[in-house]
Every structure is written in structure tokens, then in C-alpha cells.
PDB file of N, CA and C in Angstrom:
ATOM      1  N   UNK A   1    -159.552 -99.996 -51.972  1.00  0.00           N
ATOM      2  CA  UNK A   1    -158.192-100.314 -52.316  1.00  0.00           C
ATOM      3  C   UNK A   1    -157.506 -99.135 -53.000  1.00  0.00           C
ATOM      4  N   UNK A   2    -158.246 -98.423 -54.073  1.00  0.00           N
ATOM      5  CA  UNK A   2    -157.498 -96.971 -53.847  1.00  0.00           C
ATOM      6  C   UNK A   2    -157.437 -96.370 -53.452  1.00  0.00           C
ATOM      7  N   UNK A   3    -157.358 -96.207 -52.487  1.00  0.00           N
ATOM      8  CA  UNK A   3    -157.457 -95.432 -50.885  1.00  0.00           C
ATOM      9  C   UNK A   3    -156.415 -95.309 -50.631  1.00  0.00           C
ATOM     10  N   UNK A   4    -155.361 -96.556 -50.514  1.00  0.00           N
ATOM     11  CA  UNK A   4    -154.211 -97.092 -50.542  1.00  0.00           C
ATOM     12  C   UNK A   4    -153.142 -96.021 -51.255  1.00  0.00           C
ATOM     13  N   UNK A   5    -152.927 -96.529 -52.194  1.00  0.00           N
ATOM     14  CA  UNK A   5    -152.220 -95.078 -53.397  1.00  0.00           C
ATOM     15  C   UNK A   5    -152.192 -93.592 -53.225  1.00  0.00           C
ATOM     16  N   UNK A   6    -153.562 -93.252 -52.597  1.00  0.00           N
ATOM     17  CA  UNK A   6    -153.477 -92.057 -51.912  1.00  0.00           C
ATOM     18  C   UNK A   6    -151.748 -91.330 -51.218  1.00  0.00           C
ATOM     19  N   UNK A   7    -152.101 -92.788 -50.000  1.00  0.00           N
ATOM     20  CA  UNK A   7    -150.932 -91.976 -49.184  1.00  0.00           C
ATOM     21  C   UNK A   7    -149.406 -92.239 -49.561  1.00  0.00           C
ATOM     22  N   UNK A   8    -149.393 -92.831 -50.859  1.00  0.00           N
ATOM     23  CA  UNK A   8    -147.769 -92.819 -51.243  1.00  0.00           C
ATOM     24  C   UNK A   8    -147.202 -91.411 -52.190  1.00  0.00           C
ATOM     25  N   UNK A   9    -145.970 -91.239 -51.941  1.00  0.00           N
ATOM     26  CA  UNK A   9    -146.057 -90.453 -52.002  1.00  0.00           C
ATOM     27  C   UNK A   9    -144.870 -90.499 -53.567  1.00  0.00           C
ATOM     28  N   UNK A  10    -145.540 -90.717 -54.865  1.00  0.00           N
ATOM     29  CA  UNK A  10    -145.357 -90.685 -56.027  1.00  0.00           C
ATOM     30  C   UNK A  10    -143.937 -90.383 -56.618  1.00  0.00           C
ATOM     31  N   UNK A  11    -143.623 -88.967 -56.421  1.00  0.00           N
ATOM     32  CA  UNK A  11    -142.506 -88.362 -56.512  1.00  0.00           C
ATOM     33  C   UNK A  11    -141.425 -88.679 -55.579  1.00  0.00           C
ATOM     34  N   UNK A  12    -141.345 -89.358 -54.619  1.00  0.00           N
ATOM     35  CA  UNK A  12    -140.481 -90.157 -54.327  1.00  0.00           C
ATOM     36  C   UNK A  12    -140.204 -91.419 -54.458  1.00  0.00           C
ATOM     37  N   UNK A  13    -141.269 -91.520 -54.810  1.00  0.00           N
ATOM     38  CA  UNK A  13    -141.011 -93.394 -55.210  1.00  0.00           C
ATOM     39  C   UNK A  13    -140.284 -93.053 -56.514  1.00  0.00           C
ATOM     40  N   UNK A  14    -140.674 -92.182 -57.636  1.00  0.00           N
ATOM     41  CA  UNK A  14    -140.183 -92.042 -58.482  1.00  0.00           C
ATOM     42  C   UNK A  14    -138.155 -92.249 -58.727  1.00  0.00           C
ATOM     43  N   UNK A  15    -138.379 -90.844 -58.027  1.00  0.00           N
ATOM     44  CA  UNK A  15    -137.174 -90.613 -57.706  1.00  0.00           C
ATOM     45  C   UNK A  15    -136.032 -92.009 -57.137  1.00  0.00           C
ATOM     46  N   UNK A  16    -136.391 -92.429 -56.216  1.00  0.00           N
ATOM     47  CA  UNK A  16    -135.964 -93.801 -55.689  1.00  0.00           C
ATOM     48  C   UNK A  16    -135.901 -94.867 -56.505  1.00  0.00           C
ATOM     49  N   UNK A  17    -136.848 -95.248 -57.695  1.00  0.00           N
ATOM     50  CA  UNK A  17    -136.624 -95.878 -58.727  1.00  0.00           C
ATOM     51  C   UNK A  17    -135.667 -95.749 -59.667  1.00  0.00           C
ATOM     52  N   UNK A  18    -135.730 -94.412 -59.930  1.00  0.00           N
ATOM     53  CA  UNK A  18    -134.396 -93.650 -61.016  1.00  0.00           C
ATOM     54  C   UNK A  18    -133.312 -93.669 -60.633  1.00  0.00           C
ATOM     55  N   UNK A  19    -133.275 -94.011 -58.836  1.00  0.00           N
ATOM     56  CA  UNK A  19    -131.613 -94.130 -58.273  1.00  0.00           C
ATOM     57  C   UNK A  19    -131.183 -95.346 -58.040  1.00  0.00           C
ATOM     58  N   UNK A  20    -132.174 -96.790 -57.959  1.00  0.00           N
ATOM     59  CA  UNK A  20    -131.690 -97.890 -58.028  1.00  0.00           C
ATOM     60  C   UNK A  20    -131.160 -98.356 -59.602  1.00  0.00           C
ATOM     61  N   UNK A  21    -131.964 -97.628 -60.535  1.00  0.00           N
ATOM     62  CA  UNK A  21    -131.803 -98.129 -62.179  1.00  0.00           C
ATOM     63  C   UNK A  21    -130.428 -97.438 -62.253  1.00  0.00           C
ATOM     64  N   UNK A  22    -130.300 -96.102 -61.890  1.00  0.00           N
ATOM     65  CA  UNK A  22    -128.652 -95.539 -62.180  1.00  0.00           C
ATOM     66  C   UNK A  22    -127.624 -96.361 -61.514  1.00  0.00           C
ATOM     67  N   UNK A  23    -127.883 -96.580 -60.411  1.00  0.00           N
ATOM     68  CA  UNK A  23    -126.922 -97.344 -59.660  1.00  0.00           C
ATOM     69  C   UNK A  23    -126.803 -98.416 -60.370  1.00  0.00           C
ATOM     70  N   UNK A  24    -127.410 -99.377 -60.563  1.00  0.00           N
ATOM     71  CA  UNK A  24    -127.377-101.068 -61.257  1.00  0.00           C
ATOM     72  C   UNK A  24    -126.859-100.435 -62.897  1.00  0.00           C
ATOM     73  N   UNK A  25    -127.002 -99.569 -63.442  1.00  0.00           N
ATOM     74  CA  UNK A  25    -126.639 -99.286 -64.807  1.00  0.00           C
ATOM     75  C   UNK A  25    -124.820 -98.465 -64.461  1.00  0.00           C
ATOM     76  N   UNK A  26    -124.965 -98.041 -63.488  1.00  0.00           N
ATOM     77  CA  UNK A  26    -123.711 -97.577 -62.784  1.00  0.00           C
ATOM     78  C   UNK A  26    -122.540 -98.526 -62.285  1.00  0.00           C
ATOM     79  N   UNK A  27    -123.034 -99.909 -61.949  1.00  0.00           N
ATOM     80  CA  UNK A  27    -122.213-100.583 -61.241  1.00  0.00           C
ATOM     81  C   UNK A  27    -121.710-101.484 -62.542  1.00  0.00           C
ATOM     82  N   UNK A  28    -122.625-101.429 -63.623  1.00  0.00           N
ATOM     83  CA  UNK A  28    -122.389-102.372 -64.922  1.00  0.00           C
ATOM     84  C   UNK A  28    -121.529-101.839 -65.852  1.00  0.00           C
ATOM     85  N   UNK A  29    -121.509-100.381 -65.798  1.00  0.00           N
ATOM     86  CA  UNK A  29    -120.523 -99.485 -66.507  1.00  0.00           C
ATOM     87  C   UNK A  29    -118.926 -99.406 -65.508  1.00  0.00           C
ATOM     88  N   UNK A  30    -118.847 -99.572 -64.345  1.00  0.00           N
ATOM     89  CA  UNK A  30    -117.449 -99.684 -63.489  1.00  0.00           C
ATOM     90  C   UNK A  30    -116.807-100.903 -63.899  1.00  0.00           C
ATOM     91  N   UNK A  31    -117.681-101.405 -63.815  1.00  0.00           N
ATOM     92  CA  UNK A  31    -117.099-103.241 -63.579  1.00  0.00           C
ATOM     93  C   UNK A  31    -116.852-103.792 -65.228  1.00  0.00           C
ATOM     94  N   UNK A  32    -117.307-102.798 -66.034  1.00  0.00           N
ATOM     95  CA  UNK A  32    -116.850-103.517 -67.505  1.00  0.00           C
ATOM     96  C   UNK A  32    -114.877-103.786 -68.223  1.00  0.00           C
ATOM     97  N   UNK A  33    -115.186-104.475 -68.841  1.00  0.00           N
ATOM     98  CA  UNK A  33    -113.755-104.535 -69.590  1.00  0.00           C
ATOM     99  C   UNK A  33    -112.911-102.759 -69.816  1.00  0.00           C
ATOM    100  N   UNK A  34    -114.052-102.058 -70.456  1.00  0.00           N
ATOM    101  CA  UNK A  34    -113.269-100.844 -70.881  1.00  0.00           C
ATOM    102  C   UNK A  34    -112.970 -99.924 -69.444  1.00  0.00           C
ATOM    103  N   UNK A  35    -113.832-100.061 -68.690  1.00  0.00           N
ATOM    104  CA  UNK A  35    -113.804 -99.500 -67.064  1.00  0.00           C
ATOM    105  C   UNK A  35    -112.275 -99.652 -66.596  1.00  0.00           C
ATOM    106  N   UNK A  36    -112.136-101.356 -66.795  1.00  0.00           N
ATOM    107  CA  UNK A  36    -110.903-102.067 -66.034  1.00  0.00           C
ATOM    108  C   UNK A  36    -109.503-101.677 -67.379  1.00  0.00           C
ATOM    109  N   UNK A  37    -109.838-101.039 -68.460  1.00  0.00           N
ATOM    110  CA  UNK A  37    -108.073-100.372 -68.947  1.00  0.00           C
ATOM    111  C   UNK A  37    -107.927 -99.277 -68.360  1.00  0.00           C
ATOM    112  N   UNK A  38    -109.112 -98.407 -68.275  1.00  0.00           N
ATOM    113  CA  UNK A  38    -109.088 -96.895 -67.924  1.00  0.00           C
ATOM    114  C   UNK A  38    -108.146 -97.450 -66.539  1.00  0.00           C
ATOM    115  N   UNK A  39    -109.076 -97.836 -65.308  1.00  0.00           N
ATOM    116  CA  UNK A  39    -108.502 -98.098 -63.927  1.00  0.00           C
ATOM    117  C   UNK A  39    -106.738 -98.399 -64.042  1.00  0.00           C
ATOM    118  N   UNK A  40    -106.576 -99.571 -65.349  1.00  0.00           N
ATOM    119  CA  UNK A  40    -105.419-100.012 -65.521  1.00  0.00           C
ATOM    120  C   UNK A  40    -104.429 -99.002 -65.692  1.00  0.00           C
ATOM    121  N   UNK A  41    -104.295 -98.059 -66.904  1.00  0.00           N
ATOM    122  CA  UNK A  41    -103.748 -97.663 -67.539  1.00  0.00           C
ATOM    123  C   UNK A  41    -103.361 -96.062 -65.993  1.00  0.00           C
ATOM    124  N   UNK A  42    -104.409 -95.750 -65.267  1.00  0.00           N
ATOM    125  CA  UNK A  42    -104.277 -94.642 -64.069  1.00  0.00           C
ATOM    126  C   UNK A  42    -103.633 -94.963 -63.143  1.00  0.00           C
ATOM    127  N   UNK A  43    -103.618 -96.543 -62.649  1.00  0.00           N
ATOM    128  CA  UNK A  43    -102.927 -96.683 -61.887  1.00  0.00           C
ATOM    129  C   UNK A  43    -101.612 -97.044 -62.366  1.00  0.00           C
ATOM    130  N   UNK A  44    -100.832 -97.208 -63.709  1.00  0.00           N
ATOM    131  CA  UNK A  44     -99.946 -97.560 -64.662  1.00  0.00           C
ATOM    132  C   UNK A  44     -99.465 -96.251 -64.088  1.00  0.00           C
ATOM    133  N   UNK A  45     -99.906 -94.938 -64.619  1.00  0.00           N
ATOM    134  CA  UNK A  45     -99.706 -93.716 -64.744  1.00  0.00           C
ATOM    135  C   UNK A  45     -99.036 -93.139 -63.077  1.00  0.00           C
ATOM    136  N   UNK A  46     -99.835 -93.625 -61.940  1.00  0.00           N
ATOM    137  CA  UNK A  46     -99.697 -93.517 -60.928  1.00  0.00           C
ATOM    138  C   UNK A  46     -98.434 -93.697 -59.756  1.00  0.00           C
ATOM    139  N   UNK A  47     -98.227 -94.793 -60.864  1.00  0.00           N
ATOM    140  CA  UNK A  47     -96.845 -95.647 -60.229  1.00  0.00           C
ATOM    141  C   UNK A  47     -95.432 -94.834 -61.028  1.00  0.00           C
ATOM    142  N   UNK A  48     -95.885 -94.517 -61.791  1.00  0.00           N
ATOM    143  CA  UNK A  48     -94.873 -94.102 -63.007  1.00  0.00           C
ATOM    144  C   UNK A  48     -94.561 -92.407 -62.191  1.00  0.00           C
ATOM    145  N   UNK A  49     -95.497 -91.785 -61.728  1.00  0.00           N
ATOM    146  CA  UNK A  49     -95.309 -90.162 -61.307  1.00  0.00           C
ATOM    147  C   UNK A  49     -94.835 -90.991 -59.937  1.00  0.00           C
ATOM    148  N   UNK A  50     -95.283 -91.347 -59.049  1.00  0.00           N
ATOM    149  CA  UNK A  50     -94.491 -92.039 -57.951  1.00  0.00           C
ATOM    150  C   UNK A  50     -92.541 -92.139 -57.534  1.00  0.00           C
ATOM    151  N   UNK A  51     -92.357 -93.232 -58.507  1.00  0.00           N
ATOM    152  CA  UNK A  51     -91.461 -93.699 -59.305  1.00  0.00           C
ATOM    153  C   UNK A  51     -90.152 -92.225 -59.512  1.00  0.00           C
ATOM    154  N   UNK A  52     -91.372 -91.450 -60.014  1.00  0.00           N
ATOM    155  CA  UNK A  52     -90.375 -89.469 -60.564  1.00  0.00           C
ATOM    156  C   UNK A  52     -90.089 -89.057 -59.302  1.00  0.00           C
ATOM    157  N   UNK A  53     -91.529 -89.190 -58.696  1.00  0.00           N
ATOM    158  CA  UNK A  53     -91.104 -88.474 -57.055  1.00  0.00           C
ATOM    159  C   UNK A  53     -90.132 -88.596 -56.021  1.00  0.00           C
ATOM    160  N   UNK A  54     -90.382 -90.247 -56.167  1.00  0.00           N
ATOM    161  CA  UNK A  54     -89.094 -91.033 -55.050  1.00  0.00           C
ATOM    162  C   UNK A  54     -87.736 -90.790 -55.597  1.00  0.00           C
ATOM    163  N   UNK A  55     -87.125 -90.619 -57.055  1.00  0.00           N
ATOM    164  CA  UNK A  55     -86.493 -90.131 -57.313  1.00  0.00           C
ATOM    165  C   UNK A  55     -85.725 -88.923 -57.394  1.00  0.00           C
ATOM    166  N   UNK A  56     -86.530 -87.765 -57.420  1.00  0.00           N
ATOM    167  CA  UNK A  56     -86.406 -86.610 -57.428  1.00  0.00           C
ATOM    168  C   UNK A  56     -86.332 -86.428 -55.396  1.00  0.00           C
ATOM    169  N   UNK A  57     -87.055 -87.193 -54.935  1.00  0.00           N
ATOM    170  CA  UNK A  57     -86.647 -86.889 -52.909  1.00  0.00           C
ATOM    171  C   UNK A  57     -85.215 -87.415 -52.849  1.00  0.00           C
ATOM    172  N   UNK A  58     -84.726 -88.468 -53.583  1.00  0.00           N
ATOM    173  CA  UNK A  58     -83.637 -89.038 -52.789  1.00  0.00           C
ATOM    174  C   UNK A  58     -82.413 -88.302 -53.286  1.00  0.00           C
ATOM    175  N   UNK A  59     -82.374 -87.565 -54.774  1.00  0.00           N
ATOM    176  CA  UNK A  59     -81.631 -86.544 -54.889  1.00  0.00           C
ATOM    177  C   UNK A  59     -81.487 -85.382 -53.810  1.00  0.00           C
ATOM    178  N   UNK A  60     -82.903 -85.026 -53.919  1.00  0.00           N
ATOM    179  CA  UNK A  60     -82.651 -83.575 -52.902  1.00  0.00           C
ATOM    180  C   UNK A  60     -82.044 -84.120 -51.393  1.00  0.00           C
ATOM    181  N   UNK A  61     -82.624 -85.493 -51.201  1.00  0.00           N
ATOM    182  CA  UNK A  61     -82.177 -85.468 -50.031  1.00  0.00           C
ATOM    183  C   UNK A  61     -80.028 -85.865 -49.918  1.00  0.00           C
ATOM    184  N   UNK A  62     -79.714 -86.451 -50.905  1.00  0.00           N
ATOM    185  CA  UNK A  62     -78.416 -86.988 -51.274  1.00  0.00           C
ATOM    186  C   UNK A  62     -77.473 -85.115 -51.416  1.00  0.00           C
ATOM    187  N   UNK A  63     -78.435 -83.959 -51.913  1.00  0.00           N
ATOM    188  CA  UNK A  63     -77.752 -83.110 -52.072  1.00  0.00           C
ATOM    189  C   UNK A  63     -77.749 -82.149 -50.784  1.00  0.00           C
ATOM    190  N   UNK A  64     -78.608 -82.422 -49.545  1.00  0.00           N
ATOM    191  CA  UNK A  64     -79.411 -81.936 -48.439  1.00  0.00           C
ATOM    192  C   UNK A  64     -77.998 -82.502 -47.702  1.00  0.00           C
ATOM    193  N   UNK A  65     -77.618 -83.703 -47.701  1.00  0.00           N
ATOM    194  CA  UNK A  65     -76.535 -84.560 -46.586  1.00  0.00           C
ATOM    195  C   UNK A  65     -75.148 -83.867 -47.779  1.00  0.00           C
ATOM    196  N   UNK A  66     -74.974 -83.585 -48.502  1.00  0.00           N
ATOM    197  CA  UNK A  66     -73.801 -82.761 -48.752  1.00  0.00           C
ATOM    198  C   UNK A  66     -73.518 -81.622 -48.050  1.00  0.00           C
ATOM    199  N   UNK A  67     -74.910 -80.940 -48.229  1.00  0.00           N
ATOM    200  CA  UNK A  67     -74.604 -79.541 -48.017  1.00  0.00           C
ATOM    201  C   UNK A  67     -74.131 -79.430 -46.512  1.00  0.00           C
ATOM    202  N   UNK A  68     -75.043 -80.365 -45.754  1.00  0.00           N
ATOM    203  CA  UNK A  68     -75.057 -80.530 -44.631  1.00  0.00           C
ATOM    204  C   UNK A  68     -73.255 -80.850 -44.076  1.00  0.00           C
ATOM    205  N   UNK A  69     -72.573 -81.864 -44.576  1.00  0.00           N
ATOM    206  CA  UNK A  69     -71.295 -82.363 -44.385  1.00  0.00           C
ATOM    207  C   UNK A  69     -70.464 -81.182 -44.742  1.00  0.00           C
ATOM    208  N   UNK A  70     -70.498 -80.488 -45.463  1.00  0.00           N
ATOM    209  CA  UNK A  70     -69.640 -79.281 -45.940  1.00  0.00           C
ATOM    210  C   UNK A  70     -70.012 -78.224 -45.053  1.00  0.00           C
ATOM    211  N   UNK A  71     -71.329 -77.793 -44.624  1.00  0.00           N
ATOM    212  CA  UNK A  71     -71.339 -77.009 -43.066  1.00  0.00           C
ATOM    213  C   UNK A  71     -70.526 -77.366 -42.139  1.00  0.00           C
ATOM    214  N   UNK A  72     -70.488 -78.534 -41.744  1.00  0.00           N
ATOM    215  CA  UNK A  72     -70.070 -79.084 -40.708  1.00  0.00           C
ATOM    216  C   UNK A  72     -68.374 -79.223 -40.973  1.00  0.00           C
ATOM    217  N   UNK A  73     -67.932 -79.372 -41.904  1.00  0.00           N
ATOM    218  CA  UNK A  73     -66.444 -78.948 -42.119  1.00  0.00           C
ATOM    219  C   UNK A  73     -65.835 -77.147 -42.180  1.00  0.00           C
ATOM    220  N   UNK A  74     -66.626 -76.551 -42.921  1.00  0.00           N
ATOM    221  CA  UNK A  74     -66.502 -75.148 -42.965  1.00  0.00           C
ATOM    222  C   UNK A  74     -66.929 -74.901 -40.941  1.00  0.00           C
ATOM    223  N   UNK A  75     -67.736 -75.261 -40.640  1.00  0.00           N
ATOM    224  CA  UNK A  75     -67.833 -74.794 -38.838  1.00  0.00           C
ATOM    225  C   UNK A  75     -66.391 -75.608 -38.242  1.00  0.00           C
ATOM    226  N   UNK A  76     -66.038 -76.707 -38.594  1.00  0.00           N
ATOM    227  CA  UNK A  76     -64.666 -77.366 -37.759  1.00  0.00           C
ATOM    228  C   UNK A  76     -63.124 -76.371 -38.472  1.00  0.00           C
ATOM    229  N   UNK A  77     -63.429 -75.820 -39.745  1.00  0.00           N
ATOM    230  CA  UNK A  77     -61.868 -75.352 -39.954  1.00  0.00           C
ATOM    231  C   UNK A  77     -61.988 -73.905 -39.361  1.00  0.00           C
ATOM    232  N   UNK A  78     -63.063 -73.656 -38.892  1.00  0.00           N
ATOM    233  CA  UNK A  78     -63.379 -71.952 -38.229  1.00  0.00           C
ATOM    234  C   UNK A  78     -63.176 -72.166 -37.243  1.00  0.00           C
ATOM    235  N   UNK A  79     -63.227 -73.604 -36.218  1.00  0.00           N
ATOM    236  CA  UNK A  79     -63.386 -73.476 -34.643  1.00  0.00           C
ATOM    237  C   UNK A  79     -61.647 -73.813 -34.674  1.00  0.00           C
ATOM    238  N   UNK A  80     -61.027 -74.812 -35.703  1.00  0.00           N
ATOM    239  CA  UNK A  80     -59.538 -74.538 -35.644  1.00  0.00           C
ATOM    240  C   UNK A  80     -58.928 -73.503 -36.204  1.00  0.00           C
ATOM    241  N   UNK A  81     -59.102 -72.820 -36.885  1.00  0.00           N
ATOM    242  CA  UNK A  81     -58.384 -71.341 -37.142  1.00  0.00           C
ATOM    243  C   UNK A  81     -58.740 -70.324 -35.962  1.00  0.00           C
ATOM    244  N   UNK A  82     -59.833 -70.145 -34.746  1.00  0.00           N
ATOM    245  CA  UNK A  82     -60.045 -69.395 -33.962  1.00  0.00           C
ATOM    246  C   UNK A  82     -59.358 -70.223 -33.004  1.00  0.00           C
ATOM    247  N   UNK A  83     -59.157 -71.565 -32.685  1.00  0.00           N
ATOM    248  CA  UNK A  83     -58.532 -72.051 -31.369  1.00  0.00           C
ATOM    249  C   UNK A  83     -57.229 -71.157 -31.115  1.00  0.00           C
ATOM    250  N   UNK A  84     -56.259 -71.386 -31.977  1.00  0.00           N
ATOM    251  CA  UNK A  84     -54.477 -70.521 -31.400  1.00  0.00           C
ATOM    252  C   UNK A  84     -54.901 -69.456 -31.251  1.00  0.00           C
ATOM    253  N   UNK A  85     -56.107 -68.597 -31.726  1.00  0.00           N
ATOM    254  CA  UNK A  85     -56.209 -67.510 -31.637  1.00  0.00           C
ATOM    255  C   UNK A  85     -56.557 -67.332 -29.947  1.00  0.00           C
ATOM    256  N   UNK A  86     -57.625 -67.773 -29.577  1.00  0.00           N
ATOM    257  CA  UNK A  86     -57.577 -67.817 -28.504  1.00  0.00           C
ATOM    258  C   UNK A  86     -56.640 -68.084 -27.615  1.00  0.00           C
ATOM    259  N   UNK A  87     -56.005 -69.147 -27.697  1.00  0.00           N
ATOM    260  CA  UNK A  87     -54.901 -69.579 -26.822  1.00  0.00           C
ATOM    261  C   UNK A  87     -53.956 -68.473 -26.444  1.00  0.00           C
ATOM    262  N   UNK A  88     -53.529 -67.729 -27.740  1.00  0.00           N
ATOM    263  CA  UNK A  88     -53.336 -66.330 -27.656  1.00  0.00           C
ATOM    264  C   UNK A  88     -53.207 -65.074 -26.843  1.00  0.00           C
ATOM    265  N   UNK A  89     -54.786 -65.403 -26.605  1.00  0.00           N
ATOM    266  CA  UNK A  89     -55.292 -64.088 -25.857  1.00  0.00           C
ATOM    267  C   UNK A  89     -55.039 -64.603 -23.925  1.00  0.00           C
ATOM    268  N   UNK A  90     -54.607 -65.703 -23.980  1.00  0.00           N
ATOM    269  CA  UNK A  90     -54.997 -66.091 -22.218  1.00  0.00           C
ATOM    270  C   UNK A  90     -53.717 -65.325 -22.185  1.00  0.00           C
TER     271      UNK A  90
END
């Protein structure tokens, strides 16, 4: 019967033991009360930089459709100040 023991191979069983105990001591430390403010308080934080972002896009984009509308008037009073000009030249 110790013959048996021979062919295991020690240092991995080891090892494999030390990773089920971390894990089960791992899953008891996630899942605790103080685990669940940290989680709370990041995703609090998360929503809040979000929140800055969507704000800060709809400006740029609100100042993006200005700039844009004022091109598009500065190109229409250039294509009517060059029209008589042309007409002009026939």
C-alpha cells in the first residue's frame, strides 16, 4: 500500500491544495459586506465620470453643429457675392 504514494506526485498536490484554500478564502473576501462598499462606492464613482463625459461630448458636439452652420453660411454669402460677378463676365 505504500507503493501507492510513490507515484503521486507531492508538489503538485501541494500546490493544488494551496489554490483551492486561496480560492474559497478568495471568494469569502469578494462576497463580504466591506467587498460590496468598495464595488459600491467604484461603480458610484463610475457613473459620476460617465455623467462628466456625456456632458462634456454634447457640448463639443453642440459647438461642432455651430461651427458647422456658420461654414455653411460664410460658403452661401461667398457663392452670392461671386454669382453677379459672374453673370458679369458672360
Amino acid at each position: 500500500m505504500l507503493n501507492c504514494f510513490r507515484c503521486i506526485d507531492w508538489k503538485k498536490t501541494g500546490i493544488f491544495a494551496a489554490g483551492v484554500l486561496f480560492g474559497t478564502a478568495g471568494i469569502k473576501i469578494l462576497s463580504s459586506k466591506d467587498a460590496k462598499k468598495v464595488y459600491t462606492n467604484c461603480t458610484a464613482a463610475a457613473l459620476r465620470a460617465k455623467k462628466c463625459v456625456m456632458k462634456t461630448a454634447a457640448v463639443i458636439q453642440e459647438n461642432a453643429e455651430d461651427i458647422y452652420a456658420e461654414a455653411q453660411q460664410i460658403n452661401e454669402e461667398r457663392e452670392a457675392a461671386e454669382a453677379p460677378a459672374a453673370d458679369g463676365q458672360e
